[in-house]
Amino acid sequence: MTENFVRTEDGVDIFYKDWGTGQPLVFHHGWPLSADDWDAQMLYFVNKGYRVIAHDRRGHGRSTQVSEGHDIAHYAKDVAALVLKLELSDAIHIGHSTGGGEAAAYVARHGAGRVAKLIMVGAVPPLMLKTAANPGGLPIEVFDGFRSALAANRAQFFRDVPAGPFYGFNRSGAEVSEGVIQNWWRQGMMGSAKAHHEGIKAFSETDFTEDLKAIDVPTLVMHGDDDQIVPIDDSARLAVKLLKNGTLKVYEGYPHGMLTTHADVINPDLLAFIKA
């Protein structure tokens, strides 16, 4: 393998990008994408004097299409292996969607002494699934529908998601970018169907409540109030109440994929929190 992979203790090769020097920023991508989803942020921050690092989750992108381990515990341990290899300290972890859960789990379970701050953008914590204890969540039928659509025709499903709710391109007056849609599809289709199918359970059924309670570093929670993928009322608004040192920033009318559609607004806000 090249120097752009780290091998985990269970033999999975995790691909990563590592650009620049300075304080490290570690980016955690959403389902079913790859490190490439952070292009707009990595280019911005490497030119601001930061070291920017992003990896492809196991089974995603260029990482090994392994059969097992598609759960948050393994995702967080994989990040720990990457951090150890790169000898990162004083790092700021930034996670989007499923990556927000992965980042929170890493910080809570493995990040002691190595993490300066955490940022969660459109993130899934504390719990997406509707349960007796989480009545505002989404019913299991929603996620079963994702699994069925993926198994029936992954290529079409991965076209429909970005063309519709992910970037808010289904909203009246939206400025639709075919390139953005195709790039989402490209990233998704690079990965393993098995990893993506099992990842739905990981992002929807993992309860991050105890992870959030354990995090004591300054944490910024950013969320669009028109997020059709991870509704804000059962995610960000609850997550910030569980954090010891959390701040919530809400973006009126912004979609789940606001890091791409509104990078011109989000990137300076990320920078302001990082520098604070």
Short mmCIF file of C-alpha atoms in Angstrom, two decimals:
data_model
loop_
_atom_site.label_atom_id
_atom_site.label_comp_id
_atom_site.label_asym_id
_atom_site.label_seq_id
_atom_site.Cartn_x
_atom_site.Cartn_y
_atom_site.Cartn_z
CA MET A 1 0.00 0.00 0.00
CA THR A 2 1.06 3.59 -0.47
CA GLU A 3 1.66 6.09 2.29
CA ASN A 4 -1.94 7.29 1.83
CA PHE A 5 -3.38 4.31 3.71
CA VAL A 6 -3.41 3.28 7.34
CA ARG A 7 -4.07 -0.35 8.26
CA THR A 8 -6.41 -0.93 11.19
CA GLU A 9 -5.96 -3.65 13.80
CA ASP A 10 -8.51 -5.82 11.98
CA GLY A 11 -6.69 -5.48 8.65
CA VAL A 12 -8.71 -2.77 6.90
CA ASP A 13 -6.79 -0.26 4.75
CA ILE A 14 -8.22 3.23 5.28
CA PHE A 15 -7.44 5.77 2.57
CA TYR A 16 -6.70 9.33 3.64
CA LYS A 17 -5.60 12.72 2.32
CA ASP A 18 -3.17 14.81 4.33
CA TRP A 19 -2.38 18.27 2.99
CA GLY A 20 -0.50 21.23 4.42
CA THR A 21 0.96 22.05 7.81
CA GLY A 22 -0.24 23.72 10.98
CA GLN A 23 -3.01 22.80 13.39
CA PRO A 24 -4.72 19.65 12.09
CA LEU A 25 -8.33 19.65 10.99
CA VAL A 26 -9.80 16.16 10.59
CA PHE A 27 -12.87 15.86 8.36
CA HIS A 28 -15.41 13.02 8.65
CA HIS A 29 -17.68 12.51 5.63
CA GLY A 30 -21.33 11.52 5.46
CA TRP A 31 -23.00 8.38 4.13
CA PRO A 32 -22.39 7.00 1.45
CA LEU A 33 -19.69 9.41 0.32
CA SER A 34 -15.92 9.81 0.68
CA ALA A 35 -13.20 12.26 1.66
CA ASP A 36 -13.87 14.02 -1.66
CA ASP A 37 -17.05 15.49 -0.22
CA TRP A 38 -14.83 17.88 1.75
CA ASP A 39 -13.10 19.43 -1.29
CA ALA A 40 -14.56 22.90 -0.70
CA GLN A 41 -13.43 22.91 2.93
CA MET A 42 -10.02 21.29 2.48
CA LEU A 43 -8.97 23.73 -0.23
CA TYR A 44 -10.24 26.66 1.83
CA PHE A 45 -8.46 25.67 5.04
CA VAL A 46 -5.18 24.47 3.55
CA ASN A 47 -4.90 27.94 2.06
CA LYS A 48 -5.56 29.43 5.52
CA GLY A 49 -2.50 27.69 6.96
CA TYR A 50 -4.07 24.54 8.42
CA ARG A 51 -3.17 20.89 7.99
CA VAL A 52 -6.27 19.22 6.52
CA ILE A 53 -6.93 15.50 6.74
CA ALA A 54 -9.87 13.48 5.43
CA HIS A 55 -10.33 9.74 5.15
CA ASP A 56 -12.66 7.35 3.35
CA ARG A 57 -14.66 5.36 5.91
CA ARG A 58 -14.22 1.58 5.74
CA GLY A 59 -16.15 0.21 2.78
CA HIS A 60 -16.43 3.69 1.28
CA GLY A 61 -14.44 5.42 -1.45
CA ARG A 62 -10.92 4.02 -1.80
CA SER A 63 -10.81 2.16 1.51
CA THR A 64 -11.06 -1.63 1.68
CA GLN A 65 -14.47 -3.04 0.78
CA VAL A 66 -14.37 -5.20 3.88
CA SER A 67 -17.32 -7.43 4.76
CA GLU A 68 -17.58 -6.61 8.47
CA GLY A 69 -17.37 -3.73 10.92
CA HIS A 70 -19.86 -1.30 9.42
CA ASP A 71 -20.87 0.25 12.74
CA ILE A 72 -20.01 3.36 14.72
CA ALA A 73 -17.68 1.56 17.13
CA HIS A 74 -15.47 0.37 14.26
CA TYR A 75 -15.69 3.73 12.49
CA ALA A 76 -14.44 5.51 15.62
CA LYS A 77 -11.62 2.99 16.15
CA ASP A 78 -10.55 3.44 12.52
CA VAL A 79 -10.24 7.18 13.13
CA ALA A 80 -8.18 6.46 16.24
CA ALA A 81 -5.80 4.35 14.11
CA LEU A 82 -5.44 7.21 11.63
CA VAL A 83 -4.83 9.77 14.38
CA LEU A 84 -2.19 7.53 15.93
CA LYS A 85 -0.37 6.97 12.64
CA LEU A 86 -0.30 10.68 11.85
CA GLU A 87 0.60 11.53 15.47
CA LEU A 88 -2.11 14.20 15.65
CA SER A 89 -2.63 16.38 18.69
CA ASP A 90 -4.55 19.62 19.30
CA ALA A 91 -6.78 18.49 16.42
CA ILE A 92 -10.18 19.86 15.50
CA HIS A 93 -12.61 17.21 14.25
CA ILE A 94 -15.33 18.25 11.82
CA GLY A 95 -18.06 15.78 10.92
CA HIS A 96 -21.02 15.95 8.54
CA SER A 97 -24.14 13.80 8.91
CA THR A 98 -23.02 10.23 9.70
CA GLY A 99 -19.53 11.69 9.99
CA GLY A 100 -20.80 13.91 12.78
CA GLY A 101 -21.73 10.80 14.72
CA GLU A 102 -18.41 9.17 13.89
CA ALA A 103 -16.52 12.28 15.04
CA ALA A 104 -18.51 12.51 18.28
CA ALA A 105 -17.90 8.83 19.02
CA TYR A 106 -14.18 9.21 18.31
CA VAL A 107 -13.83 12.28 20.53
CA ALA A 108 -15.79 10.68 23.38
CA ARG A 109 -14.20 7.22 23.23
CA HIS A 110 -10.65 7.71 21.90
CA GLY A 111 -9.82 11.42 21.77
CA ALA A 112 -8.63 12.19 25.29
CA GLY A 113 -5.66 14.54 25.19
CA ARG A 114 -5.64 14.81 21.40
CA VAL A 115 -8.69 16.94 20.59
CA ALA A 116 -9.04 20.72 20.80
CA LYS A 117 -12.57 21.20 19.43
CA LEU A 118 -15.42 19.39 17.70
CA ILE A 119 -17.77 20.60 14.98
CA MET A 120 -20.88 18.69 13.90
CA VAL A 121 -22.66 19.78 10.71
CA GLY A 122 -26.08 18.39 9.83
CA ALA A 123 -25.14 15.55 12.15
CA VAL A 124 -27.18 12.51 13.16
CA PRO A 125 -26.71 12.57 16.99
CA PRO A 126 -28.23 11.95 19.37
CA LEU A 127 -30.51 9.36 17.64
CA MET A 128 -32.37 9.37 14.33
CA LEU A 129 -34.69 6.42 14.91
CA LYS A 130 -38.11 6.89 16.51
CA THR A 131 -38.31 4.98 19.79
CA ALA A 132 -40.35 5.22 22.97
CA ALA A 133 -37.59 7.38 24.45
CA ASN A 134 -37.15 9.34 21.20
CA PRO A 135 -40.69 9.99 19.93
CA GLY A 136 -39.58 12.75 17.55
CA GLY A 137 -37.39 10.41 15.52
CA LEU A 138 -38.04 8.94 12.10
CA PRO A 139 -39.92 5.61 11.97
CA ILE A 140 -38.01 2.44 11.07
CA GLU A 141 -40.00 2.25 7.83
CA VAL A 142 -38.06 5.25 6.49
CA PHE A 143 -34.76 3.44 6.89
CA ASP A 144 -36.20 0.15 5.63
CA GLY A 145 -37.17 2.12 2.53
CA PHE A 146 -33.58 3.27 2.12
CA ARG A 147 -32.37 -0.33 2.37
CA SER A 148 -34.94 -1.55 -0.15
CA ALA A 149 -34.14 1.19 -2.65
CA LEU A 150 -30.41 0.56 -2.32
CA ALA A 151 -30.79 -3.20 -2.81
CA ALA A 152 -33.16 -2.81 -5.77
CA ASN A 153 -31.22 -0.21 -7.77
CA ARG A 154 -28.36 1.49 -5.94
CA ALA A 155 -27.32 3.51 -8.99
CA GLN A 156 -30.75 5.09 -9.35
CA PHE A 157 -31.17 5.60 -5.60
CA PHE A 158 -27.81 7.38 -5.50
CA ARG A 159 -29.02 9.66 -8.31
CA ASP A 160 -32.35 10.45 -6.70
CA VAL A 161 -31.00 11.44 -3.26
CA PRO A 162 -28.70 14.28 -4.40
CA ALA A 163 -31.09 15.38 -7.14
CA GLY A 164 -33.80 15.77 -4.51
CA PRO A 165 -33.66 16.23 -0.74
CA PHE A 166 -29.93 16.10 0.05
CA TYR A 167 -29.12 19.51 -1.43
CA GLY A 168 -32.66 20.87 -1.39
CA PHE A 169 -32.75 20.70 -5.18
CA ASN A 170 -36.40 19.59 -4.88
CA ARG A 171 -37.34 22.99 -3.44
CA SER A 172 -39.01 25.64 -5.58
CA GLY A 173 -36.47 28.09 -6.93
CA ALA A 174 -33.44 25.95 -6.08
CA GLU A 175 -30.36 26.48 -8.23
CA VAL A 176 -29.68 22.90 -9.30
CA SER A 177 -26.12 21.84 -10.09
CA GLU A 178 -25.82 18.74 -12.27
CA GLY A 179 -22.12 18.55 -11.45
CA VAL A 180 -22.86 18.37 -7.72
CA ILE A 181 -25.42 15.61 -8.32
CA GLN A 182 -23.01 13.60 -10.46
CA ASN A 183 -20.19 14.04 -7.95
CA TRP A 184 -22.40 12.67 -5.15
CA TRP A 185 -23.30 9.71 -7.39
CA ARG A 186 -19.63 9.14 -8.28
CA GLN A 187 -18.55 9.05 -4.64
CA GLY A 188 -21.39 6.77 -3.63
CA MET A 189 -20.83 4.26 -6.42
CA MET A 190 -17.11 4.01 -5.55
CA GLY A 191 -18.04 2.33 -2.29
CA SER A 192 -19.35 -1.08 -1.29
CA ALA A 193 -23.05 -1.84 -1.50
CA LYS A 194 -22.72 -3.99 1.63
CA ALA A 195 -21.04 -1.21 3.59
CA HIS A 196 -23.71 1.24 2.48
CA HIS A 197 -26.57 -1.15 3.26
CA GLU A 198 -25.26 -1.87 6.77
CA GLY A 199 -24.28 1.75 7.30
CA ILE A 200 -27.95 2.73 7.28
CA LYS A 201 -28.40 0.88 10.57
CA ALA A 202 -25.24 2.53 11.94
CA PHE A 203 -26.40 6.08 11.28
CA SER A 204 -30.06 5.57 12.14
CA GLU A 205 -30.03 3.28 15.17
CA THR A 206 -26.91 4.33 17.07
CA ASP A 207 -27.73 6.24 20.24
CA PHE A 208 -25.00 8.85 20.80
CA THR A 209 -26.47 10.23 24.03
CA GLU A 210 -23.68 9.01 26.31
CA ASP A 211 -21.00 10.07 23.82
CA LEU A 212 -22.38 13.60 23.74
CA LYS A 213 -22.52 13.76 27.53
CA ALA A 214 -18.87 12.66 27.74
CA ILE A 215 -17.52 15.34 25.40
CA ASP A 216 -16.05 18.32 27.22
CA VAL A 217 -14.19 20.17 24.44
CA PRO A 218 -15.85 23.23 22.86
CA THR A 219 -18.34 21.95 20.30
CA LEU A 220 -20.16 23.79 17.53
CA VAL A 221 -23.39 22.26 16.21
CA MET A 222 -24.37 23.65 12.78
CA HIS A 223 -27.63 22.70 11.10
CA GLY A 224 -29.93 23.95 8.36
CA ASP A 225 -33.55 24.28 9.40
CA ASP A 226 -34.65 22.91 6.01
CA ASP A 227 -32.58 19.74 6.39
CA GLN A 228 -34.77 17.03 4.83
CA ILE A 229 -32.33 14.19 5.60
CA VAL A 230 -31.60 14.81 9.29
CA PRO A 231 -34.47 16.92 10.67
CA ILE A 232 -33.12 19.59 13.01
CA ASP A 233 -35.66 19.24 15.83
CA ASP A 234 -34.64 15.66 16.64
CA SER A 235 -30.92 16.13 16.09
CA ALA A 236 -29.09 19.41 16.59
CA ARG A 237 -31.62 20.95 18.97
CA LEU A 238 -31.39 17.90 21.24
CA ALA A 239 -27.65 17.30 20.81
CA VAL A 240 -26.62 20.73 22.02
CA LYS A 241 -28.50 20.19 25.29
CA LEU A 242 -26.44 17.07 26.01
CA LEU A 243 -23.05 18.69 25.42
CA LYS A 244 -21.10 20.23 28.30
CA ASN A 245 -19.72 23.04 26.13
CA GLY A 246 -21.93 23.19 23.05
CA THR A 247 -23.12 26.02 20.80
CA LEU A 248 -25.89 25.73 18.22
CA LYS A 249 -25.88 27.73 15.00
CA VAL A 250 -29.00 27.39 12.83
CA TYR A 251 -29.09 28.31 9.14
CA GLU A 252 -32.50 29.39 7.91
CA GLY A 253 -33.60 27.56 4.78
CA TYR A 254 -30.33 25.66 4.34
CA PRO A 255 -30.34 21.99 3.25
CA HIS A 256 -28.50 18.93 4.52
CA GLY A 257 -25.73 19.43 1.98
CA MET A 258 -25.11 23.07 2.92
CA LEU A 259 -21.34 22.51 3.13
CA THR A 260 -21.44 22.29 -0.67
CA THR A 261 -24.33 24.55 -1.63
CA HIS A 262 -23.42 27.31 0.84
CA ALA A 263 -19.67 26.85 1.33
CA ASP A 264 -19.22 30.61 0.93
CA VAL A 265 -21.15 31.11 4.20
CA ILE A 266 -20.27 27.93 6.11
CA ASN A 267 -16.49 28.04 5.60
CA PRO A 268 -15.98 31.47 7.23
CA ASP A 269 -18.23 30.39 10.13
CA LEU A 270 -16.12 27.25 10.59
CA LEU A 271 -12.99 29.40 10.54
CA ALA A 272 -14.37 31.79 13.14
CA PHE A 273 -15.08 28.94 15.57
CA ILE A 274 -11.72 27.29 14.90
CA LYS A 275 -9.85 30.53 15.59
CA ALA A 276 -11.93 31.52 18.65
#
